Tab-separated table of C-alpha atoms in Angstrom:
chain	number	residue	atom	x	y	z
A	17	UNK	CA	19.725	-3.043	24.355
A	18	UNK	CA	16.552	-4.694	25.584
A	19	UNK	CA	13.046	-5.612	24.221
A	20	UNK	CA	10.587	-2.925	25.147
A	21	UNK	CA	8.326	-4.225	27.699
A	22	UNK	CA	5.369	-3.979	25.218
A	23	UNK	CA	6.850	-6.661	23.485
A	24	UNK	CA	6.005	-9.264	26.633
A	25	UNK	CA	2.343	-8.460	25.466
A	26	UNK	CA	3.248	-10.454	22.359
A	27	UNK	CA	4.817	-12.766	24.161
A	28	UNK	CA	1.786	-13.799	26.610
A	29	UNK	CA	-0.452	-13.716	23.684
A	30	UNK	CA	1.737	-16.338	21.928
A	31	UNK	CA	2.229	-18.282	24.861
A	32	UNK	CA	-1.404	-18.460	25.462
A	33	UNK	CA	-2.765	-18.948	22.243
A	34	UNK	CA	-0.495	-21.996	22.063
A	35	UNK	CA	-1.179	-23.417	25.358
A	36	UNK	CA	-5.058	-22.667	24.434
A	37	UNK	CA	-5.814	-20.631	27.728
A	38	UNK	CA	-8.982	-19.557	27.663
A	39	UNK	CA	-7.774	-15.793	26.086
A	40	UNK	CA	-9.738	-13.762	23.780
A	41	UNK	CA	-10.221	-10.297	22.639
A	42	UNK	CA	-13.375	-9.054	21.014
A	43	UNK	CA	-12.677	-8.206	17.449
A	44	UNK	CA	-14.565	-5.047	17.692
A	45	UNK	CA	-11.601	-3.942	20.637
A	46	UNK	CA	-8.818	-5.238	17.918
A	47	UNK	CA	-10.713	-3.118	15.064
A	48	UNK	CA	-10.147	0.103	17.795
A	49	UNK	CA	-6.959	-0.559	18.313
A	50	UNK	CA	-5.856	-0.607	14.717
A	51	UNK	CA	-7.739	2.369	14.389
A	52	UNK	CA	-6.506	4.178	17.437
A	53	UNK	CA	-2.892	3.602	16.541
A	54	UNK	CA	-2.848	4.152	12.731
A	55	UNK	CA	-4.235	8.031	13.846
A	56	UNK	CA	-1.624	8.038	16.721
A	57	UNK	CA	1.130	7.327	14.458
A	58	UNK	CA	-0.314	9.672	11.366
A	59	UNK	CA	-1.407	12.485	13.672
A	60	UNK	CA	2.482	12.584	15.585
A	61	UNK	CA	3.731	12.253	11.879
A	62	UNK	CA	1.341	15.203	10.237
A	63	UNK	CA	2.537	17.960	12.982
A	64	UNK	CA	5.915	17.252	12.423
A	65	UNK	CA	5.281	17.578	8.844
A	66	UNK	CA	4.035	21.230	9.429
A	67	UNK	CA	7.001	21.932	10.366
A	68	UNK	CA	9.712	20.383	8.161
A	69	UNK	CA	7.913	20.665	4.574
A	70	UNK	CA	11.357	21.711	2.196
A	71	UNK	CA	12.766	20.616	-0.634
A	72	UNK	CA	14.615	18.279	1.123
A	73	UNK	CA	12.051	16.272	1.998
A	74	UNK	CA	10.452	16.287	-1.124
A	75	UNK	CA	13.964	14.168	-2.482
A	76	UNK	CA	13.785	11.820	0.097
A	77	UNK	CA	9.871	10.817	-0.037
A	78	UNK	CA	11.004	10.238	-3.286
A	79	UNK	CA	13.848	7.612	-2.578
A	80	UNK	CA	11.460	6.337	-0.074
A	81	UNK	CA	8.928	5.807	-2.810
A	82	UNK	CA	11.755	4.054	-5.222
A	83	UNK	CA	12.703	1.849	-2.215
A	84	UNK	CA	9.152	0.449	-2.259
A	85	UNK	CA	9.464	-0.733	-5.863
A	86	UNK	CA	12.409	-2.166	-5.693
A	87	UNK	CA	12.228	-4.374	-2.600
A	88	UNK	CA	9.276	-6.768	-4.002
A	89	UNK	CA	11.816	-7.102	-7.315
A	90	UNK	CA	14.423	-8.323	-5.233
A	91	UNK	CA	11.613	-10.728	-3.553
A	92	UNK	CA	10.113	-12.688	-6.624
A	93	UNK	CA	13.425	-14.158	-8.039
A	94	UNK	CA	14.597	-15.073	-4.627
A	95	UNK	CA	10.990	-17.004	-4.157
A	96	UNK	CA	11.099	-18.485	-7.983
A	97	UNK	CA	14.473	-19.469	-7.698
A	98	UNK	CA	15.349	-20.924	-4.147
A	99	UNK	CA	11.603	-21.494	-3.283
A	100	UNK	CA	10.375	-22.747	-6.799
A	101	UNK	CA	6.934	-21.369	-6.082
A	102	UNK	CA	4.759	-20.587	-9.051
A	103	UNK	CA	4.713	-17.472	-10.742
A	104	UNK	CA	1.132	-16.199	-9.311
A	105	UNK	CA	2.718	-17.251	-5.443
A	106	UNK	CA	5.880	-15.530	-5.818
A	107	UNK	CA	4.439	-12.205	-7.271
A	108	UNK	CA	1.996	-12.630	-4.076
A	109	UNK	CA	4.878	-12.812	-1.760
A	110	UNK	CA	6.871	-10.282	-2.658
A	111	UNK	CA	3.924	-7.710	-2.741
A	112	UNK	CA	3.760	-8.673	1.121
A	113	UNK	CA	7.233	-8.005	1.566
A	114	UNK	CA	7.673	-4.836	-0.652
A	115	UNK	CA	5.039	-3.305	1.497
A	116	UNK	CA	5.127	-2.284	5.404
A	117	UNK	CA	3.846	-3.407	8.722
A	118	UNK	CA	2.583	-0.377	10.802
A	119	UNK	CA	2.160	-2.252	13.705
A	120	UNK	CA	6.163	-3.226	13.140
A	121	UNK	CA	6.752	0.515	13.193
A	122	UNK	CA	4.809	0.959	16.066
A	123	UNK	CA	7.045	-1.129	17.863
A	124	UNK	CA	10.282	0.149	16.426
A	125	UNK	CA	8.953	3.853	17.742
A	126	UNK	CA	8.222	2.556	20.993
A	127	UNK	CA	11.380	0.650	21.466
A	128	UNK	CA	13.630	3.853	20.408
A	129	UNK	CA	10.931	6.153	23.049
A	130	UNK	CA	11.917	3.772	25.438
A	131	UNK	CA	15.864	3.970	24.653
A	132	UNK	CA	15.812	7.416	24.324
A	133	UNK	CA	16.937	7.576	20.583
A	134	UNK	CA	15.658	10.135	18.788
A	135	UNK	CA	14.486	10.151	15.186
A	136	UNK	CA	12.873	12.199	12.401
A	137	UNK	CA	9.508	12.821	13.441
A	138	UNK	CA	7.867	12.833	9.677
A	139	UNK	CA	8.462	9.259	9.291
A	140	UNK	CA	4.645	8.181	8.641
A	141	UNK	CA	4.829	9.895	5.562
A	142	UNK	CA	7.165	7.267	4.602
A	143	UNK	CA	4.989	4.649	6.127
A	144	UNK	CA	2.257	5.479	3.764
A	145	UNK	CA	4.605	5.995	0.796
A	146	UNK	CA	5.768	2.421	1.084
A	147	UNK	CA	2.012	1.157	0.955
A	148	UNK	CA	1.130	1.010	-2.365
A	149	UNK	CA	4.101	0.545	-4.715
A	150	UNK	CA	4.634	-3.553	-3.824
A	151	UNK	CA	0.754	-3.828	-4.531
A	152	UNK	CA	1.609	-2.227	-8.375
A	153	UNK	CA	4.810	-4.185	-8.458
A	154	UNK	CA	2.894	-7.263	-7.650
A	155	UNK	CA	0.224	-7.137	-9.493
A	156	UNK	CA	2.636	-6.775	-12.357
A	157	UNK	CA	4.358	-9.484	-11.597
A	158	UNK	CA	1.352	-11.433	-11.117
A	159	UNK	CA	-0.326	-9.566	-14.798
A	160	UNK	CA	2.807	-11.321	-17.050
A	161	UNK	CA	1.651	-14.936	-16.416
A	162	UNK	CA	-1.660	-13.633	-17.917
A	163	UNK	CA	-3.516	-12.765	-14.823
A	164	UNK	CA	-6.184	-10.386	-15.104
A	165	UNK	CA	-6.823	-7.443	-12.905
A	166	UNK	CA	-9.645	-5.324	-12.431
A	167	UNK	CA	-8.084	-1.657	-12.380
A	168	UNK	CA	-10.394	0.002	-10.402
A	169	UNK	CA	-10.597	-2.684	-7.476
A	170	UNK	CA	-6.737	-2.238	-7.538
A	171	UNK	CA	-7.016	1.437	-7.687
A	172	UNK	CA	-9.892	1.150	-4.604
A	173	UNK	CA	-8.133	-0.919	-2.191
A	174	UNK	CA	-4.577	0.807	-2.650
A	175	UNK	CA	-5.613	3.882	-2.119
A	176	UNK	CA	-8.823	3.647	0.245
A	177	UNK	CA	-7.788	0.766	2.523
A	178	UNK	CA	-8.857	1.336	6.063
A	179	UNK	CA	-4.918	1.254	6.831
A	180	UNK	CA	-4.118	4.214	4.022
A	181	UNK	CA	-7.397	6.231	4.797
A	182	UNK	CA	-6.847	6.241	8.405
A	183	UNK	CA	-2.465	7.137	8.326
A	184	UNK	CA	-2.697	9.388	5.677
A	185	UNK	CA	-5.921	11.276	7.069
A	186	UNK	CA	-4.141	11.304	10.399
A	187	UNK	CA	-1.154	12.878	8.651
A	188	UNK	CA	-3.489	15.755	6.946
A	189	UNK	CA	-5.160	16.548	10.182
A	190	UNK	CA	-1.998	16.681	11.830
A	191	UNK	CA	-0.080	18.565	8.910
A	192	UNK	CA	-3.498	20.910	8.417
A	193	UNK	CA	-3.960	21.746	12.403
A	194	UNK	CA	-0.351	22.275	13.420
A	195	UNK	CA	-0.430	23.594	16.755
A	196	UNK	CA	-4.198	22.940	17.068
A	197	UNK	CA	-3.810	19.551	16.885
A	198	UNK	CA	-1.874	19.463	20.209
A	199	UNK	CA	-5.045	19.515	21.920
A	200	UNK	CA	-5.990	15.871	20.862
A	201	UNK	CA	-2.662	14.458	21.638
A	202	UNK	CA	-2.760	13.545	25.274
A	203	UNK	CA	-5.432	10.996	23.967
A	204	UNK	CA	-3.262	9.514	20.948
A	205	UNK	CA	-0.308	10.454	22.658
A	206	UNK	CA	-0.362	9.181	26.625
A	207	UNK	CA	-2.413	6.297	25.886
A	208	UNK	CA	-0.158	4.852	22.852
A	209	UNK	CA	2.121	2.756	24.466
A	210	UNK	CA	-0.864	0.833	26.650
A	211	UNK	CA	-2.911	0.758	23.045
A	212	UNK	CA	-0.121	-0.960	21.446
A	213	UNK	CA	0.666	-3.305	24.264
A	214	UNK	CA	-2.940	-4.822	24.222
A	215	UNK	CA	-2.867	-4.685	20.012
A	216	UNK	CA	-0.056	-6.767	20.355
A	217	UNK	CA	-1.484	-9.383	22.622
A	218	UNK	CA	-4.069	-9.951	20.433
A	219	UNK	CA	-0.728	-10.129	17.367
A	220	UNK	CA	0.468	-12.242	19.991
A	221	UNK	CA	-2.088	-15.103	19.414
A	222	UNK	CA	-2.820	-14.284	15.558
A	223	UNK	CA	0.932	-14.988	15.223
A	224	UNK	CA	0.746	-18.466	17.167
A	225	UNK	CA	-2.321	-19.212	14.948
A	226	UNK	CA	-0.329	-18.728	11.829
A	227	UNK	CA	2.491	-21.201	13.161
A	228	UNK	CA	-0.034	-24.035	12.490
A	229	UNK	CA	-0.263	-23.256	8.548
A	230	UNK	CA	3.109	-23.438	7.578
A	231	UNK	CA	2.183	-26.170	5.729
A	232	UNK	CA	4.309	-27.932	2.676
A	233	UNK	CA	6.452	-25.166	2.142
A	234	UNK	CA	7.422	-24.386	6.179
A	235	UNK	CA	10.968	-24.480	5.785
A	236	UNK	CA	11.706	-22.143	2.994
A	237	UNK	CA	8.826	-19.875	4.313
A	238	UNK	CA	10.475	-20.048	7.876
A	239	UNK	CA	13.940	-19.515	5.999
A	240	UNK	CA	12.497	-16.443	3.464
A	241	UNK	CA	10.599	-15.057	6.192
A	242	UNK	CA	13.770	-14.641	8.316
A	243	UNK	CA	16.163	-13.731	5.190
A	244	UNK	CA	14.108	-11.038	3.290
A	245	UNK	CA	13.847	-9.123	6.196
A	246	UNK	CA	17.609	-8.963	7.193
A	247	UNK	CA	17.769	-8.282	3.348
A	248	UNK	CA	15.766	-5.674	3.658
A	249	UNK	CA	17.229	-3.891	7.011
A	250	UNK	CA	20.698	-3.515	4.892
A	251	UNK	CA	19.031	-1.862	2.163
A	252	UNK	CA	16.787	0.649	4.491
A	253	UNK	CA	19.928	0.979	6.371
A	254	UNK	CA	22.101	2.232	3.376
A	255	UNK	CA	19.329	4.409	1.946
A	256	UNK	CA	19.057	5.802	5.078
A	257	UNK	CA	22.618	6.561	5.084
A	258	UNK	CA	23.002	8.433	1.904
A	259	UNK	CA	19.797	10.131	2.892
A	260	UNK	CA	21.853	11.400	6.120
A	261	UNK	CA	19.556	10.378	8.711
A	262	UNK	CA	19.779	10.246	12.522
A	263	UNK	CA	20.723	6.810	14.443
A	264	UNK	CA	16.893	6.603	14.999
A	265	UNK	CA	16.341	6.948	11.260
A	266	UNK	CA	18.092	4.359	10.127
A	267	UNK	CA	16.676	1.619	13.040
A	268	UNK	CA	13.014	3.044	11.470
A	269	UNK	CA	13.632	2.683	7.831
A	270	UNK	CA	15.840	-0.587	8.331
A	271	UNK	CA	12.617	-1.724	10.226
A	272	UNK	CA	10.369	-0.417	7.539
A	273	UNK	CA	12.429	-2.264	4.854
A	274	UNK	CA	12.503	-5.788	6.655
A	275	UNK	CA	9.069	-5.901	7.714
A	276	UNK	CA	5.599	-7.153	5.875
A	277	UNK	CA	2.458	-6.242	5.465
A	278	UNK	CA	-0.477	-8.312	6.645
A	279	UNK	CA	-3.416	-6.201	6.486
A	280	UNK	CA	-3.437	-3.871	3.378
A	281	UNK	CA	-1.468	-5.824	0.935
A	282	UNK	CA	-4.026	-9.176	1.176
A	283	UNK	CA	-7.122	-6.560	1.154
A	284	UNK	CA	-5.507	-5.638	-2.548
A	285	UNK	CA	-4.727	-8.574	-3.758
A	286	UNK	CA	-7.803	-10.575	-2.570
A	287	UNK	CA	-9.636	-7.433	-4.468
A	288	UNK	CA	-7.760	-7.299	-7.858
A	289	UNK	CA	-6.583	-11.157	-7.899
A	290	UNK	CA	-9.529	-13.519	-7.158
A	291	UNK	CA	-7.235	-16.624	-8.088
A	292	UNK	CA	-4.555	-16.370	-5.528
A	293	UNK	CA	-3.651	-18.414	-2.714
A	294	UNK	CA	-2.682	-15.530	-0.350
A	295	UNK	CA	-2.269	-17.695	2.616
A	296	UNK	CA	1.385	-18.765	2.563
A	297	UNK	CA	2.052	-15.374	2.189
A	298	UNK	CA	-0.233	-14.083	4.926
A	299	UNK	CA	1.521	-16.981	6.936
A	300	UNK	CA	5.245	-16.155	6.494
A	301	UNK	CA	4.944	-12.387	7.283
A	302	UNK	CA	2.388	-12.441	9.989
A	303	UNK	CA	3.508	-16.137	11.562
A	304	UNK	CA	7.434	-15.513	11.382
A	305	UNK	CA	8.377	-12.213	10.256
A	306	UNK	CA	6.200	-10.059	12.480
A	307	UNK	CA	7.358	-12.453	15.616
A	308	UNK	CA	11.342	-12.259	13.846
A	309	UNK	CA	11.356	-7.812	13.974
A	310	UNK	CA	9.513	-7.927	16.848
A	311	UNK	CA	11.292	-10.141	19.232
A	312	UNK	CA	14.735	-10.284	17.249
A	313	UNK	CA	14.752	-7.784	14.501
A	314	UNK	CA	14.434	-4.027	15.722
A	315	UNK	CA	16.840	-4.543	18.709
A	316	UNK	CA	19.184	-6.047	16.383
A	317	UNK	CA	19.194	-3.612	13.760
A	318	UNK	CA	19.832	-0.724	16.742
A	319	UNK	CA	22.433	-2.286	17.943
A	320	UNK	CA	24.306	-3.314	14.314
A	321	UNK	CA	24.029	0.368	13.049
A	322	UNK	CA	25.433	1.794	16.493
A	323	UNK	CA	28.455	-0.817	16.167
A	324	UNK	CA	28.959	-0.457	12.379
A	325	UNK	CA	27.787	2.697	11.413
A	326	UNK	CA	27.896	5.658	13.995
């Protein structure tokens, strides 16, 4: 299996941000695109979810949910132990990696549209399930060295982000119009895959910025930012597994589980924790582990679960 073609948008973006070619994108277009594709994504997932509402899915939002408190917890000792960062930088960390890239989802659905592998269409309800629990997690982790937090700018940014507002308000719409909705989805549906390939130029060159700001710590971060992630696609891949879902299914929750947030997580932390130094953080999962699922990652994790496990 192949890289979707999307993914050569990254590529040029990297290339040319490190050969400083005279490439830019307005950051009002990159604010559109963000906004664009978190409705896409919550607007496919919310009329799907008029659909399949049951019991069933009920349990497994709520071993989604559990999966997003446990993956930061398996984060902080591996960065206290083998990384000997301070408390405040590990807790930090592992929010980032507890929580989920949407953009790495976006390119997980778009490589299985372009491979033809199906997959359960309510899946952005588990996107914004796995939001918030690595910011609690985190900020506990971050609370026991004597940290102090102010509740209601935690409360704020995990639950009215731009990210959270925009996927979980795409999922109502979509879950509240049903059929209706249909109307609207030639836009956020035709146009997705040319939306994403220009967000990802501009990920492209944010990426290649990153690369510079490694700093002291660039080997472990290089390392951790390469090993959580394969940590995490065995764990999404065996929940997904006892949760019986399709091929497709596992590839998106394996993704979901290796990748990082970038966006929401350093908006709560920046809120609630004044203190913190979030930019090795910010670094490792937007400057190798974004690049890692994008380029390496999600083909990888296809391919393992159709040689291992179907």
């Amino acid at each position: 299996m192949g890289l979707d073609i999307v993914v050569a948008f990254f590529i040029l973006g990297a290339v040319a941000q490190l050969a400083k070619a005279e490439l830019s994108l307005p950051q009002s277009l990159y604010q559109s695109l963000v906004i664009f594709l978190l409705l896409a994504i919550g607007l496919k997932g919310g009329i799907a979810l008029s659909e399949h509402v049951n019991a069933a899915l009920l349990v497994k939002s709520a071993a989604v949910l559990a999966f997003g408190f446990i993956l930061p917890l398996i984060a902080f000792p591996l960065l206290r132990s083998f990384g000997h960062l301070p408390r405040l930088d590990a807790a930090t960390i592992a929010a980032h990696y507890g929580s989920v890239s949407v953009a790495t989802y976006a390119v997980a659905v778009a490589f299985l549209d372009s491979q033809g592998i199906e997959y359960e269409p309510y899946f952005p309800l588990f996107v914004a399930l796995l939001e918030a629990p690595a910011i609690a997690v985190g900020l506990w982790l971050a609370s026991r060295k004597g940290e102090k937090t102010d509740g209601k700018a935690i409360a704020k940014e995990m639950l009215l982000n731009q990210g959270m507002v925009l996927l979980l308000g795409g999922i109502l719409i979509g879950w509240w119009g049903g059929e209706r909705a249909e109307r609207i989805m030639p836009f956020f549906g035709e146009l997705f895959h040319g939306v994403l390939a220009l967000f990802l130029l501009a990920m492209g060159q944010k990426a290649a910025q990153r690369w510079r700001e490694l700093g002291a710590n660039a080997s472990f971060l290089a390392s951790f930012g390469v090993a959580m992630p394969l940590i995490g696609a065995v764990l999404g891949t065996a929940l997904a597994m006892l949760l019986g879902l399709s091929h497709g299914g596992m590839v998106l929750l394996a993704t979901l589980g290796a990748s990082a947030s970038y966006i929401a997580v350093p908006a709560a932390l920046s809120a609630a924790l004044p203190k913190a130094d979030l930019g090795p953080a910010i670094t490792a999962s937007l400057g190798v582990t974004f690049p890692f699922n994008v380029l390496v990652g999600i083909p990888l994790y296809s391919a393992l679960i159709n040689h291992f496990v179907l």
